[in-house]
Short mmCIF file of C-alpha atoms in Angstrom, two decimals:
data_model
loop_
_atom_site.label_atom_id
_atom_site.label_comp_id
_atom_site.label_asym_id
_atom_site.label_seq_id
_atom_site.Cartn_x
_atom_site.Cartn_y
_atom_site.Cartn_z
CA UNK A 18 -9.42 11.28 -52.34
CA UNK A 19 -7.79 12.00 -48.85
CA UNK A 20 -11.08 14.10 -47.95
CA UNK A 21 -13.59 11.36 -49.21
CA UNK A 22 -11.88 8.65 -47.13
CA UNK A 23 -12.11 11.19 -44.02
CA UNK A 24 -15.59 12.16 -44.07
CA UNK A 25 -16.13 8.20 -44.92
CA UNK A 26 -14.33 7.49 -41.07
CA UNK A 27 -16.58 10.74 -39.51
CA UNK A 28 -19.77 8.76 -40.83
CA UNK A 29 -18.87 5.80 -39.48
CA UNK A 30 -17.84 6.78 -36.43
CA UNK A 31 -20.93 8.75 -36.16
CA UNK A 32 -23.48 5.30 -37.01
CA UNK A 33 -21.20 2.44 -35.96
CA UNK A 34 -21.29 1.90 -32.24
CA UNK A 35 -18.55 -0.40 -32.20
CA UNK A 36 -16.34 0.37 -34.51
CA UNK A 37 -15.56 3.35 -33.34
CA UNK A 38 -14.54 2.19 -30.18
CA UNK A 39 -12.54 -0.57 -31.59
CA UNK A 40 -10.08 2.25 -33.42
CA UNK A 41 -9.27 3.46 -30.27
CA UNK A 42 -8.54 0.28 -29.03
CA UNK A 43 -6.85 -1.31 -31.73
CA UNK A 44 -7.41 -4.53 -30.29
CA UNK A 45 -9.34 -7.38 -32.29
CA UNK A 46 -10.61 -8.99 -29.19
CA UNK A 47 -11.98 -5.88 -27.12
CA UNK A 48 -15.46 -4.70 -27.56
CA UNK A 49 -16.46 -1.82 -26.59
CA UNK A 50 -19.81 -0.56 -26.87
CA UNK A 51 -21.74 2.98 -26.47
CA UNK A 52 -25.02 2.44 -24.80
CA UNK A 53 -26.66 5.48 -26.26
CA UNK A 54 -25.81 4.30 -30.01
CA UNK A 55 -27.10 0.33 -28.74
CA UNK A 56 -30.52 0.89 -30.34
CA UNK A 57 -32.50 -1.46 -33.03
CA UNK A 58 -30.65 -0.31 -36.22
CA UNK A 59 -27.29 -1.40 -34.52
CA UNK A 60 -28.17 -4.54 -33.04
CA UNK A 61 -27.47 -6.14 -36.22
CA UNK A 62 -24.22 -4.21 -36.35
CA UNK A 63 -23.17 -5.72 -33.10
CA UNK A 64 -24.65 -9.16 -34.10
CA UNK A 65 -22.11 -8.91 -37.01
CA UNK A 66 -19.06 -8.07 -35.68
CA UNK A 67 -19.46 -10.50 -33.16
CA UNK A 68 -19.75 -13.44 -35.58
CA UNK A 69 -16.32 -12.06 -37.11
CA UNK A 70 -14.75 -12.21 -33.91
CA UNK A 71 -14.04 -15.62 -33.03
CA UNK A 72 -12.27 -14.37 -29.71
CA UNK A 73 -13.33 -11.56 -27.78
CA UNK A 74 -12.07 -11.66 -24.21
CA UNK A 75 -12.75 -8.15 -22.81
CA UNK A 76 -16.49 -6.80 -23.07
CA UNK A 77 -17.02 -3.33 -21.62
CA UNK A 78 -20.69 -1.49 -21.97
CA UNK A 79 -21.20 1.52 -20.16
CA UNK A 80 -23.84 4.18 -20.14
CA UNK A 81 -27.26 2.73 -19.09
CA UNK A 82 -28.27 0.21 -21.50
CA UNK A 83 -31.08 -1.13 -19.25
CA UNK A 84 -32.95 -4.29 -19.15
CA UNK A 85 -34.10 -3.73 -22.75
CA UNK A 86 -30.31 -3.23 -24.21
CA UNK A 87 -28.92 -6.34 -21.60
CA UNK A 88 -31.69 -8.55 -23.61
CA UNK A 89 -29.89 -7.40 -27.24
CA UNK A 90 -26.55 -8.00 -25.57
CA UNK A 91 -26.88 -10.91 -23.69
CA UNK A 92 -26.70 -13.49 -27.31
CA UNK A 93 -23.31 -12.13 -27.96
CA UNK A 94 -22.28 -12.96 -24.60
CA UNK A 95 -23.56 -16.79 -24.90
CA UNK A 96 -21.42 -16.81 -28.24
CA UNK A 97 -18.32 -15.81 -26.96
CA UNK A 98 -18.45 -17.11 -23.12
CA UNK A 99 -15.77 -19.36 -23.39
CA UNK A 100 -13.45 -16.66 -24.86
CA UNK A 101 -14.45 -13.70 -22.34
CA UNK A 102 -12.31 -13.20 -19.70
CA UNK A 103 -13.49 -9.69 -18.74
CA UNK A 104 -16.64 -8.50 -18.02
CA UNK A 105 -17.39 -4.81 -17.73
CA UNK A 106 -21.25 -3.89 -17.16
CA UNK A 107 -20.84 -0.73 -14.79
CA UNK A 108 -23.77 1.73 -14.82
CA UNK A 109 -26.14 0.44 -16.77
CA UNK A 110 -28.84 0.25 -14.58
CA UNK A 111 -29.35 -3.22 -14.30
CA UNK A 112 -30.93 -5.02 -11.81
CA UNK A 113 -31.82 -8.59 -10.21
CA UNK A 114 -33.30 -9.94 -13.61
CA UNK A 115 -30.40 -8.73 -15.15
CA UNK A 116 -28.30 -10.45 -13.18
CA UNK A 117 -30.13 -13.73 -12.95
CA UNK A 118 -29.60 -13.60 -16.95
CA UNK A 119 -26.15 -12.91 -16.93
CA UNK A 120 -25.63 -15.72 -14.80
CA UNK A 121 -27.42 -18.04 -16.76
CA UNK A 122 -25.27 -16.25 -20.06
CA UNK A 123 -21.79 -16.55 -18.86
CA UNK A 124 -22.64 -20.19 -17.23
CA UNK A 125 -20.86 -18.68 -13.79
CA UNK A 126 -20.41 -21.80 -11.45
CA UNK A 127 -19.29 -23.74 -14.06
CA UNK A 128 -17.05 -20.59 -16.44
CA UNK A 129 -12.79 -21.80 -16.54
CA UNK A 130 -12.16 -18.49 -18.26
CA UNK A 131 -13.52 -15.41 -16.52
CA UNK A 132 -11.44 -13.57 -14.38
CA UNK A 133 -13.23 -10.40 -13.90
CA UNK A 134 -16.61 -9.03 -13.63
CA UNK A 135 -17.76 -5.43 -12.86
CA UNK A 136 -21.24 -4.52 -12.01
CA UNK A 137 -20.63 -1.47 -10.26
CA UNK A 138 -23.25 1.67 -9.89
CA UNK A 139 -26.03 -0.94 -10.61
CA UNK A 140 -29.12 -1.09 -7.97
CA UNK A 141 -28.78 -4.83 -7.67
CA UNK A 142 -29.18 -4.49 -4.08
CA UNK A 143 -29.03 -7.35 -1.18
CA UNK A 144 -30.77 -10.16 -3.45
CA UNK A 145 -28.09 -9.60 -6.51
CA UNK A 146 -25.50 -9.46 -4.17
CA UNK A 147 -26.51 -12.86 -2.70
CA UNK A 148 -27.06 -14.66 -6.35
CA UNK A 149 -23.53 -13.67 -7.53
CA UNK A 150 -22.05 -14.62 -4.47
CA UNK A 151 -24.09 -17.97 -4.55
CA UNK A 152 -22.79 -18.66 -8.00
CA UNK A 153 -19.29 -18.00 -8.13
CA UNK A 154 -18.75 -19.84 -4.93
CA UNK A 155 -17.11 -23.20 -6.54
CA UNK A 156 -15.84 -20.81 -9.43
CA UNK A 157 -11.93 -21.08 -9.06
CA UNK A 158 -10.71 -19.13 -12.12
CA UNK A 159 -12.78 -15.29 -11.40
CA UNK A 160 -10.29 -13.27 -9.15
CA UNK A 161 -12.60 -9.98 -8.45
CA UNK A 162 -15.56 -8.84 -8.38
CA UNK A 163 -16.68 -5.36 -8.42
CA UNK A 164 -20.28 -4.48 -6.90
CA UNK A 165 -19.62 -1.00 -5.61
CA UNK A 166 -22.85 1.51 -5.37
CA UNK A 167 -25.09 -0.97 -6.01
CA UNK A 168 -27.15 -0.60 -2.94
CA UNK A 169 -25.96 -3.19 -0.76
CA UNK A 170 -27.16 -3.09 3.22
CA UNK A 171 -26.35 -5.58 5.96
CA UNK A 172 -28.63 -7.92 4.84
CA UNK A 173 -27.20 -8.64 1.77
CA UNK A 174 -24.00 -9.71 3.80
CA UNK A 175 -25.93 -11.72 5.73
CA UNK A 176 -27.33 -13.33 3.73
CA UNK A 177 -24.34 -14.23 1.68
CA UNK A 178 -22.27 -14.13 4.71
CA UNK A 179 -21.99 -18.52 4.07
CA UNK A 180 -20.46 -18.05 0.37
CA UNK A 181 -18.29 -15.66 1.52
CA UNK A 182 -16.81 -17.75 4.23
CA UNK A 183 -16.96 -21.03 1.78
CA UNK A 184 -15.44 -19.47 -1.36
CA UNK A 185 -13.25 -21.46 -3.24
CA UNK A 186 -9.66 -20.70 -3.71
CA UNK A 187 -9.01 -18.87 -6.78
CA UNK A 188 -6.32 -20.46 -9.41
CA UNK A 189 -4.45 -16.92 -8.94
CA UNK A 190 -4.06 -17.53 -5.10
CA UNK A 191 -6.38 -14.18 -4.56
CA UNK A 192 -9.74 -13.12 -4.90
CA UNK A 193 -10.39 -9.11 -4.63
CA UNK A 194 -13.97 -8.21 -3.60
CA UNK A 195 -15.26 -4.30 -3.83
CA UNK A 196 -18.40 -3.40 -1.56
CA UNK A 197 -17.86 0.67 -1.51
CA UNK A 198 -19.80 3.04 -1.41
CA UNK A 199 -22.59 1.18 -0.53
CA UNK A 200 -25.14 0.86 2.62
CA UNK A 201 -23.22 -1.96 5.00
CA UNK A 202 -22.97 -0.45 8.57
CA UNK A 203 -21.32 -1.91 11.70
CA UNK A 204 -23.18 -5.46 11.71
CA UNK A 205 -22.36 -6.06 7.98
CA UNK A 206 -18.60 -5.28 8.78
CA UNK A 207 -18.17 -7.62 11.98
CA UNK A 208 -19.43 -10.13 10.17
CA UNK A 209 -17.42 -9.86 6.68
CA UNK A 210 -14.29 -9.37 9.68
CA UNK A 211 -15.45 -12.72 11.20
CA UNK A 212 -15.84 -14.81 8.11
CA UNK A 213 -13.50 -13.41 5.45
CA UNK A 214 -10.52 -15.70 4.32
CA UNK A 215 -7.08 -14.73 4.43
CA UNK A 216 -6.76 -14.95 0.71
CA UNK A 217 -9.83 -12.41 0.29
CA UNK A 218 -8.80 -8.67 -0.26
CA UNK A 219 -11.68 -6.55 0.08
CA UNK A 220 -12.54 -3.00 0.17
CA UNK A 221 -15.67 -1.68 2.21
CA UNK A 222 -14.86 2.31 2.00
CA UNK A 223 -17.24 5.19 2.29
CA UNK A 224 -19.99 3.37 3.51
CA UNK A 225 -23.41 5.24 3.62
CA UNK A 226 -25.54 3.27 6.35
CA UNK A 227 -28.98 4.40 7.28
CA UNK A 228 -29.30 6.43 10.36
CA UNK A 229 -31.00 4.81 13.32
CA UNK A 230 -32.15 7.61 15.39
CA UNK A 231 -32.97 6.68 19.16
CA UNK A 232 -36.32 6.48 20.82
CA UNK A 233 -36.59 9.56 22.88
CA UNK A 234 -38.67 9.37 25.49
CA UNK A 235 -42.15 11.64 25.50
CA UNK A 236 -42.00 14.67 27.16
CA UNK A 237 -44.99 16.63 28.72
CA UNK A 238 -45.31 20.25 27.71
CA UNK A 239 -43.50 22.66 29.54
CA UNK A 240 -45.60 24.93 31.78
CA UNK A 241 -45.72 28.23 30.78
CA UNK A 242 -43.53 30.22 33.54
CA UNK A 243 -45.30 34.10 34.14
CA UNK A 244 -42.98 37.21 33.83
CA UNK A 245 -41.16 38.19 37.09
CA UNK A 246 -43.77 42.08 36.50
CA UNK A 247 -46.94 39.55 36.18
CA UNK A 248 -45.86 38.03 39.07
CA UNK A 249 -45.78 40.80 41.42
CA UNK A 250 -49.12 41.84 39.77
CA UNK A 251 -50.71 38.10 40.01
CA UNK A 252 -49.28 38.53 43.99
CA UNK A 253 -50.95 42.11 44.30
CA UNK A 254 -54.05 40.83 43.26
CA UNK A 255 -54.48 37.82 45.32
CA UNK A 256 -53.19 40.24 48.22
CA UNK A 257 -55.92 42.37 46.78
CA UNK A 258 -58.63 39.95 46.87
CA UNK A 259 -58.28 37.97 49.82
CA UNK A 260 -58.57 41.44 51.66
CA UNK A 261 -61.73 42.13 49.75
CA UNK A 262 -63.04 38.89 50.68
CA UNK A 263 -63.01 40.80 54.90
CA UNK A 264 -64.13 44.14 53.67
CA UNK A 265 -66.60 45.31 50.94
CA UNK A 266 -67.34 45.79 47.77
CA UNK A 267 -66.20 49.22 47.28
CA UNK A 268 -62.84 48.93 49.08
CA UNK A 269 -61.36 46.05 47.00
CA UNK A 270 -62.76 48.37 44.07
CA UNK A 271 -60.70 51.11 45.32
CA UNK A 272 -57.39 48.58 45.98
CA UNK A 273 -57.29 47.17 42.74
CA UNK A 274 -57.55 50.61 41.02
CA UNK A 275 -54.60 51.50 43.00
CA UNK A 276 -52.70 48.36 42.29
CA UNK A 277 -53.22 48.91 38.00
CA UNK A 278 -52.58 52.37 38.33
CA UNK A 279 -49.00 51.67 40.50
CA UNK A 280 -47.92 48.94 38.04
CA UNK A 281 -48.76 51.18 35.18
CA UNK A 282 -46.59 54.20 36.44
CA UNK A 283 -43.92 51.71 37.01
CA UNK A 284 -43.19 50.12 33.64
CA UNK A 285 -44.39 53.47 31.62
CA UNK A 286 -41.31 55.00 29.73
CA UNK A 287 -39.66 58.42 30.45
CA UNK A 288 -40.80 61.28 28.77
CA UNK A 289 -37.66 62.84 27.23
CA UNK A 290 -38.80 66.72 27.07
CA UNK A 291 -38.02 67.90 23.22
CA UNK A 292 -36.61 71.05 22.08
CA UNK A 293 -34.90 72.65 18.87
CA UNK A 294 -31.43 71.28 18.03
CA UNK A 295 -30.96 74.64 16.67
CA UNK A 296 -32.36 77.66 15.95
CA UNK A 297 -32.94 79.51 12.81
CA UNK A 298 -32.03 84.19 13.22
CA UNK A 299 -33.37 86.07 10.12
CA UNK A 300 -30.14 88.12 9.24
CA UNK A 301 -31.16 91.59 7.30
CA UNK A 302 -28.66 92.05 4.24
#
């Protein structure tokens, strides 16, 4: 009996993407879902559960679930958005439609219970960035947000430099924002330094900015410079033929031949004479 009810768990651990997650958890009102087990078949396993659940405050989905697994997600969320109070999307390669729907899902400017939301290592680049910053600004109960490696440059924080500056007090008394590892260089940071409250923490580490390499100016090909031996020969034969331009024909004939036959004995290598390292006696035995 005690093997039957074991290999009864294995199965289900194997098919039921939530399930198993919940076991570990042992908490009725976390959710916890495997992206790579977040296919057809289980979308009416997830459907389920979350009609049993009549309060799920923590939602965490990790692994890639993409556009196509945000659209089977995104009714549970609308169930259960006045219950969630944690929002957990990171890596799941989501991007601005994504996020315009998950706006419209939790009901952000208007949401009394959410308190975080991560959607870190998700290319929502400067334009996401902007629309969550645009609608959480009046939101007074979400205390951090999490958009680290999401491929944020400094014109997403200019662009949303105005919400940042006019965000509403959290109820907490502190609002923690996370920009790291992302693209902002020095212009995106003096401007977060000039606007940023003094209830803000944020975090702007390992920054990745794109290199602006500076216009150097053109420069003309170097001439080529003659060997110091080409030299003296270029020299020998102007000498060479500005006296044959005075004399004739056969003379600078004659001065040239010299002039080869000089530089030729000058830069020829030594003959090393050879002989025998050693030398072989026939002995008679």
């Amino acid at each position: 009996m005690a093997n039957l009810v074991t290999l009864r768990k294995r199965k289900l651990k194997e098919t039921d993407p939530v399930m198993r997650e919940l076991r570990k958890a042992r908490r009725g009102d976390v959710v916890k879902i495997k992206a790579h087990l977040l296919n057809e078949e289980n979308q009416e396993k997830v459907r389920q559960y979350a009609e049993k659940c009549s309060d799920v405050s923590i939602l965490d989905v990790q692994g890639s679930i993409g556009m196509l697994g945000f659209q089977r997600l995104s009714p549970m969320i609308c169930d259960h958005v006045s219950t969630l109070k944690r929002v957990m999307l990171r890596a799941n390669d989501l991007r601005v439609p994504a996020v315009l729907d998950l706006v419209r899902a939790l009901n952000l400017p208007s949401n009394k219970t959410l308190q975080l939301l991560d959607l870190s290592s998700n290319p929502i680049g400067n334009e996401g960035f902007k629309v969550l910053m645009s609608n959480t600004l009046h939101n007074d109960t979400l205390s951090a947000l999490l958009v680290s490696k999401c491929n944020i440059f400094d014109e997403g924080v200019v662009s949303s430099q105005p919400y940042i500056a006019h965000k509403t007090l959290p109820s907490s008394g502190r609002f923690y924002l996370n920009l790291s590892h992302n693209m902002i260089g020095a212009k995106g940071h003096t401007i977060i330094a000039s606007s940023l409250p003094t209830w803000m923490s944020l975090s702007l580490t390992r920054q990745r900015p794109p290199l602006l390499l500076p216009s150097s100016p053109v420069k003309s090909p170097p001439k080529p410079v003659p060997a110091p031996d080409d030299m003296d020969l270029d020299k020998d034969d102007a000498s060479s033929s500005s006296s044959s331009s005075s004399s004739s024909s056969s003379s600078s004939t004659s001065s040239t031949s010299q002039t080869r036959r000089r530089y030729v004995s000058k830069h020829r290598p030594a003959m090393i004479p050879t002989r025998p390292v050693c030398q072989l006696v026939p002995v008679k035995v």
